[in-house]
XYZ file of C-alpha atoms in Angstrom:
420
model
C -19.473 -2.426 -18.865
C -21.293 -5.542 -17.732
C -24.210 -5.232 -15.297
C -24.733 -8.955 -14.628
C -24.463 -10.203 -11.097
C -20.946 -10.611 -10.034
C -19.548 -14.243 -9.893
C -16.887 -15.387 -7.746
C -13.731 -16.810 -9.176
C -12.774 -20.019 -7.430
C -10.559 -23.066 -8.021
C -11.517 -24.612 -4.676
C -14.561 -26.795 -5.422
C -13.890 -29.214 -2.575
C -16.221 -29.905 0.181
C -16.008 -26.983 2.821
C -15.153 -29.441 5.544
C -12.034 -30.570 3.571
C -10.948 -27.051 2.487
C -7.742 -25.741 3.821
C -6.096 -22.239 3.319
C -3.116 -23.028 1.197
C -1.880 -19.443 1.898
C -2.256 -19.686 5.682
C 1.509 -19.813 6.474
C 2.521 -17.701 3.368
C 1.115 -14.562 5.106
C 4.271 -14.660 7.318
C 6.060 -13.632 4.273
C 4.511 -10.213 4.868
C 7.147 -9.852 7.571
C 9.894 -9.769 4.997
C 9.442 -5.996 4.580
C 10.139 -4.969 8.158
C 12.959 -7.363 8.501
C 14.614 -6.787 5.300
C 17.167 -4.373 6.806
C 18.407 -7.048 9.239
C 18.769 -9.403 6.305
C 20.737 -6.803 4.439
C 23.005 -6.134 7.415
C 23.706 -10.017 7.662
C 24.556 -10.115 4.081
C 26.832 -7.018 4.134
C 28.685 -8.274 7.197
C 29.252 -11.700 5.742
C 30.276 -10.386 2.494
C 32.936 -8.183 4.051
C 34.109 -11.008 6.294
C 34.592 -13.124 3.194
C 36.502 -10.402 1.521
C 38.922 -9.973 4.457
C 39.253 -13.601 5.203
C 39.820 -14.970 1.785
C 41.914 -12.884 -0.453
C 40.795 -13.815 -4.018
C 38.972 -11.962 -6.894
C 35.543 -13.524 -6.170
C 35.465 -12.682 -2.474
C 36.877 -9.276 -3.169
C 33.975 -8.507 -5.730
C 31.417 -9.833 -3.266
C 32.645 -7.360 -0.700
C 32.937 -4.464 -3.143
C 29.337 -4.779 -4.292
C 27.972 -5.532 -0.835
C 26.762 -1.964 -0.266
C 23.952 -2.466 -2.854
C 22.256 -4.276 -0.088
C 21.398 -1.028 1.760
C 19.082 -0.572 -1.158
C 17.238 -3.831 -0.401
C 13.860 -2.070 -0.184
C 13.894 -0.703 -3.716
C 15.323 -4.105 -4.884
C 12.337 -5.829 -3.431
C 9.743 -3.416 -4.852
C 11.149 -2.942 -8.192
C 12.987 -6.135 -8.975
C 12.201 -9.094 -6.937
C 8.405 -8.797 -6.506
C 7.779 -8.134 -10.288
C 9.769 -11.262 -11.198
C 8.068 -13.378 -8.635
C 4.757 -12.170 -9.882
C 5.520 -13.118 -13.327
C 6.939 -16.515 -12.321
C 4.094 -17.496 -9.906
C 1.291 -15.682 -11.713
C -2.195 -15.098 -10.341
C -4.159 -17.108 -7.871
C -7.949 -16.678 -8.219
C -9.049 -19.044 -5.464
C -11.512 -18.092 -2.868
C -12.585 -19.679 0.459
C -16.004 -21.391 0.511
C -18.801 -19.030 1.781
C -19.404 -21.399 4.593
C -16.019 -20.809 6.070
C -15.855 -17.001 5.793
C -17.012 -16.339 9.330
C -14.554 -19.067 10.728
C -11.753 -17.520 8.848
C -12.676 -13.972 9.994
C -12.629 -15.120 13.556
C -9.196 -16.999 13.384
C -6.911 -14.746 15.200
C -3.747 -16.191 13.701
C -4.351 -13.824 10.646
C -4.488 -10.600 12.689
C -1.403 -11.686 14.591
C 0.448 -11.762 11.270
C -0.382 -8.076 10.821
C 0.315 -7.238 14.519
C 3.764 -8.659 14.242
C 4.667 -6.124 11.480
C 4.614 -3.251 14.081
C 7.491 -4.187 16.445
C 9.795 -5.277 13.516
C 9.090 -1.882 11.865
C 9.929 0.148 14.982
C 13.043 -2.001 15.538
C 14.136 -1.430 11.888
C 13.609 2.321 12.106
C 15.705 2.668 15.274
C 18.380 0.514 13.766
C 18.412 2.709 10.757
C 18.880 5.713 13.099
C 21.911 4.129 14.612
C 23.422 3.480 11.183
C 22.734 6.878 9.839
C 24.420 8.531 12.840
C 27.244 6.094 13.651
C 30.803 7.371 13.190
C 32.083 3.711 12.863
C 30.479 0.441 11.956
C 33.805 -1.640 12.063
C 31.813 -4.642 13.280
C 30.312 -4.904 9.906
C 33.775 -4.781 8.280
C 33.207 -1.145 7.161
C 35.820 1.524 7.833
C 34.219 4.512 9.605
C 30.480 5.201 9.125
C 28.270 4.536 6.108
C 28.866 6.482 2.869
C 26.260 9.106 1.730
C 25.095 6.789 -1.058
C 24.643 3.967 1.451
C 22.658 6.177 3.849
C 20.355 7.303 1.090
C 19.876 3.606 -0.005
C 19.178 2.858 3.731
C 16.623 5.704 3.745
C 14.806 4.319 0.708
C 14.787 0.841 2.147
C 13.192 2.171 5.396
C 10.870 4.226 3.367
C 9.778 1.083 1.427
C 9.137 -0.559 4.694
C 7.101 2.379 5.762
C 5.151 2.516 2.582
C 4.236 -1.202 2.888
C 3.555 -0.353 6.567
C 0.888 2.083 5.427
C -0.781 -0.870 3.852
C -0.573 -2.782 7.208
C -2.085 0.260 8.848
C -4.837 0.217 6.136
C -5.717 -3.360 7.105
C -5.753 -2.581 10.830
C -7.448 0.831 10.586
C -10.518 -0.542 8.982
C -11.286 -2.712 11.976
C -13.514 -1.936 15.002
C -11.180 -3.379 17.460
C -9.530 -0.497 19.514
C -6.025 -2.222 19.656
C -6.029 -2.550 15.956
C -6.921 1.093 15.442
C -4.134 2.242 17.817
C -1.646 -0.089 15.965
C -2.710 1.439 12.678
C -1.685 4.922 14.031
C 1.637 3.700 15.329
C 2.441 2.024 11.945
C 1.597 5.473 10.158
C 3.828 7.374 12.536
C 6.980 6.549 10.637
C 5.851 8.201 7.441
C 3.964 11.283 9.299
C 0.917 10.165 7.325
C -1.404 9.678 10.335
C -4.313 11.661 8.675
C -4.685 8.682 6.238
C -6.404 6.851 9.035
C -9.347 9.448 8.776
C -9.196 10.290 5.089
C -9.099 6.772 3.812
C -11.921 5.352 5.898
C -14.302 8.270 5.905
C -13.381 10.123 2.741
C -11.934 7.807 0.172
C -14.484 4.940 0.786
C -17.260 7.396 0.388
C -16.107 9.192 -2.639
C -14.088 6.429 -4.402
C -14.352 6.415 -8.277
C -15.765 9.980 -8.304
C -14.103 13.419 -9.485
C -14.456 14.489 -5.931
C -12.103 11.864 -4.560
C -8.470 13.250 -4.430
C -7.214 9.500 -4.218
C -8.997 8.356 -7.374
C -6.937 8.948 -10.479
C -8.370 9.954 -13.810
C -8.167 8.826 -17.440
C -5.219 10.834 -18.964
C -3.911 12.053 -15.634
C -0.225 11.246 -15.054
C 1.019 9.893 -11.786
C 3.197 13.072 -11.394
C 0.145 15.318 -11.655
C -1.937 12.954 -9.465
C 0.641 12.829 -6.711
C 0.440 16.458 -5.343
C -3.354 16.453 -5.942
C -3.762 13.320 -3.937
C -1.359 14.332 -1.104
C -2.718 17.868 -0.624
C -6.391 16.936 -1.268
C -6.223 14.030 1.204
C -4.625 16.191 3.871
C -7.311 18.862 3.479
C -10.079 16.312 3.486
C -8.979 14.607 6.615
C -8.824 17.909 8.521
C -12.315 18.943 7.239
C -13.845 15.529 8.181
C -12.504 15.657 11.648
C -13.438 19.305 12.065
C -16.983 18.624 11.031
C -17.111 15.511 13.401
C -16.008 17.337 16.378
C -18.266 20.399 15.591
C -21.312 17.889 15.598
C -20.044 16.609 18.945
C -19.776 20.343 20.197
C -16.014 19.953 20.641
C -13.082 22.177 19.461
C -10.829 21.042 16.665
C -8.115 20.997 19.280
C -9.684 18.543 21.432
C -7.639 15.433 22.346
C -10.153 13.289 20.596
C -9.083 14.788 17.253
C -7.956 11.600 15.327
C -5.848 13.540 12.941
C -3.975 15.420 15.732
C -3.372 12.346 17.901
C -2.286 10.411 14.877
C 0.272 13.172 14.099
C 1.233 13.143 17.880
C 2.393 9.497 17.485
C 4.798 10.803 14.614
C 5.990 13.724 16.815
C 6.836 11.367 19.680
C 8.509 8.773 17.363
C 10.574 11.359 15.445
C 11.416 13.249 18.567
C 12.839 10.020 20.195
C 14.964 9.143 17.078
C 16.338 12.884 16.905
C 17.070 12.878 20.738
C 18.913 9.528 20.681
C 20.709 9.800 17.285
C 21.048 13.452 16.733
C 19.689 16.105 14.301
C 21.924 14.783 11.565
C 19.625 11.950 10.742
C 16.729 14.406 9.888
C 17.428 14.529 6.188
C 17.082 10.774 5.975
C 13.928 10.625 8.093
C 12.538 12.987 5.696
C 13.587 10.988 2.587
C 12.134 7.788 4.085
C 8.824 9.456 4.970
C 8.348 11.188 1.438
C 9.339 8.010 -0.343
C 7.015 5.873 1.900
C 3.974 7.867 1.427
C 4.691 8.281 -2.372
C 4.710 4.512 -2.659
C 1.081 4.571 -1.071
C 0.047 7.294 -3.535
C 1.345 5.258 -6.559
C -0.791 2.380 -5.262
C -3.763 4.757 -4.971
C -3.074 5.936 -8.631
C -3.431 2.470 -10.107
C -6.252 1.154 -8.040
C -9.013 3.211 -9.489
C -7.441 4.727 -12.608
C -10.272 6.098 -15.087
C -13.015 4.305 -13.234
C -16.212 6.155 -12.486
C -19.436 5.553 -10.581
C -22.289 6.700 -12.693
C -25.049 9.019 -11.403
C -28.436 7.765 -10.808
C -31.646 9.706 -11.712
C -31.638 11.284 -8.334
C -28.311 12.878 -9.026
C -26.422 10.675 -6.525
C -23.563 8.345 -7.380
C -24.468 4.703 -7.751
C -23.327 2.309 -4.948
C -19.572 1.278 -5.101
C -19.377 -2.152 -6.607
C -16.330 -4.466 -7.457
C -16.464 -2.937 -11.028
C -14.961 0.357 -9.615
C -11.690 -0.933 -8.580
C -8.796 -2.421 -10.486
C -7.917 -6.044 -9.260
C -4.855 -8.202 -9.395
C -4.685 -11.708 -8.316
C -0.855 -12.179 -8.685
C -0.054 -14.039 -5.559
C 3.326 -12.671 -4.441
C 2.487 -9.106 -4.239
C -0.976 -10.087 -2.646
C 1.006 -11.957 0.068
C 3.118 -8.898 0.648
C 0.145 -6.558 0.783
C -2.320 -8.642 2.615
C -4.667 -9.118 -0.449
C -4.775 -5.326 -1.058
C -4.953 -6.291 -4.773
C -8.381 -7.815 -4.181
C -9.366 -4.201 -4.002
C -12.966 -4.686 -5.547
C -14.120 -6.749 -2.653
C -12.383 -4.549 -0.145
C -14.499 -1.644 -1.301
C -17.573 -3.619 -1.274
C -16.823 -4.878 2.173
C -14.379 -2.487 3.847
C -14.328 -4.272 7.226
C -13.695 -7.813 5.801
C -10.396 -9.252 6.957
C -7.730 -9.776 4.290
C -7.731 -13.507 4.394
C -11.277 -13.788 3.007
C -11.168 -11.044 0.403
C -12.484 -12.497 -2.864
C -11.893 -12.371 -6.496
C -14.539 -11.679 -9.051
C -14.833 -12.490 -12.821
C -16.383 -9.125 -13.664
C -14.019 -6.855 -11.803
C -11.477 -5.074 -14.099
C -8.028 -6.527 -13.838
C -4.519 -5.143 -14.146
C -2.021 -6.975 -16.381
C 0.241 -7.703 -13.489
C 0.703 -7.207 -9.768
C 0.906 -3.760 -8.095
C 4.863 -4.121 -7.766
C 5.203 -4.079 -11.692
C 2.529 -1.520 -12.113
C 4.140 0.966 -9.762
C 7.089 1.067 -12.155
C 4.920 1.662 -15.188
C 3.148 4.522 -13.486
C 6.356 6.494 -13.144
C 6.482 6.503 -17.100
C 3.160 8.230 -18.342
C 3.511 7.222 -21.967
C 4.170 3.615 -21.026
C 1.423 3.574 -18.455
C -1.215 5.099 -20.901
C -0.329 2.604 -23.603
C -0.923 -0.314 -21.163
C -4.035 0.996 -19.223
C -5.985 3.495 -21.400
C -7.415 0.934 -23.702
C -8.194 -1.224 -20.699
C -10.417 1.541 -19.319
C -12.117 2.121 -22.584
C -12.794 -1.614 -22.897
C -14.169 -1.854 -19.416
C -16.877 0.702 -20.544
C -17.485 -1.139 -23.869
C -15.924 1.638 -25.867
C -17.953 4.369 -24.252
C -15.174 6.497 -22.887
C -17.700 9.149 -21.800
C -18.421 6.917 -18.872
C -14.924 7.049 -17.604
C -13.559 9.479 -14.990
C -11.505 11.703 -17.340
C -8.943 14.349 -16.486
C -10.839 17.582 -17.059
C -8.120 19.430 -19.233
C -7.926 16.421 -21.453
C -11.608 15.570 -21.813
C -12.402 17.051 -25.071
C -9.226 15.574 -26.620
C -9.831 12.131 -25.320
C -13.599 12.117 -26.262
C -12.855 13.410 -29.745
C -10.065 10.649 -30.156
C -12.400 7.926 -29.278
C -15.481 9.278 -31.084
C -17.562 10.200 -28.179
C -19.688 13.210 -27.469
C -18.590 15.846 -25.026
């Protein structure tokens, strides 16, 4: 693994006075996720109208297959974004250093993230109506939605919630109280409010170490990592907040407990949905929540796979550097995730806003965008074939320097000729 000073990747060598952010208005595409349901409703309604208005095989087929648009969320995550990442490829450009502060202070960028929240809430309540409605004839559908359509809708809403956790991640790192409250509101849909505490005060402290439940290990499958990260992060958030309140001489049940008041947002939101639309929507709320936070955990899995901060002579872990996170510069997924894929710079500068996160030569890079890698993570043999050799190459063949799954350590070390 290289120890040379990190170098910025940049394709923008123009004078800073002439530099313009080519992605400035592309960030609005991040609103596709919370508005996708309304797009799907429009397509389905128009397709059914075509089928009833023009009686021919083509329009009949369009109307017949239109229910697939209830699955628009998974279609975006697993099909459209990976294709777009391949087509448009990576973008390694960085803003000039002289303009970092100006870009940080440009409120347009934060308004792009703020706008996610009302669309997210509107989509969730629309889904509640659709799950509970006995008739949606205005869409050209006889009766209510089928079970398959309701499940597809739940997964689409869950995809929005999962991407919403990333929006909450961007907002929750900031010092502005409004942004922190918006972060909790965005997390309420998936009942994952404790992420607000664990990510900032747990993960960022312990990242790329065996002690971090959200850092995956070489040889660890996603399906083993998922329960470890979910349960470990939950326990960690409670312990972190308990200790903070104890130092302030306050009870764990004090209203200032950020885990409890974040969960309170979920209780109020879910309570309102159940009161308005009935208990019958509860299974679909649960499906969307589990799917939503599982998408977050899949991203956690691929962000630090096998990477390990080494211990210094004092026994403490070395400072987190861009070499301890997997990067991807594929522009389409980066637009959807507010530069989350520039994860190395994020961990080096946690409060830095998404529009100025930088790409580095020496940071390890994934072969594609997160959207493509999420699918690979579901299939452990494929994932290991793609990623294990990259981890080993990152450490110049010294696999002992990697963060290895404990029950596979001896096997992995023996396979690659390293001493236990």
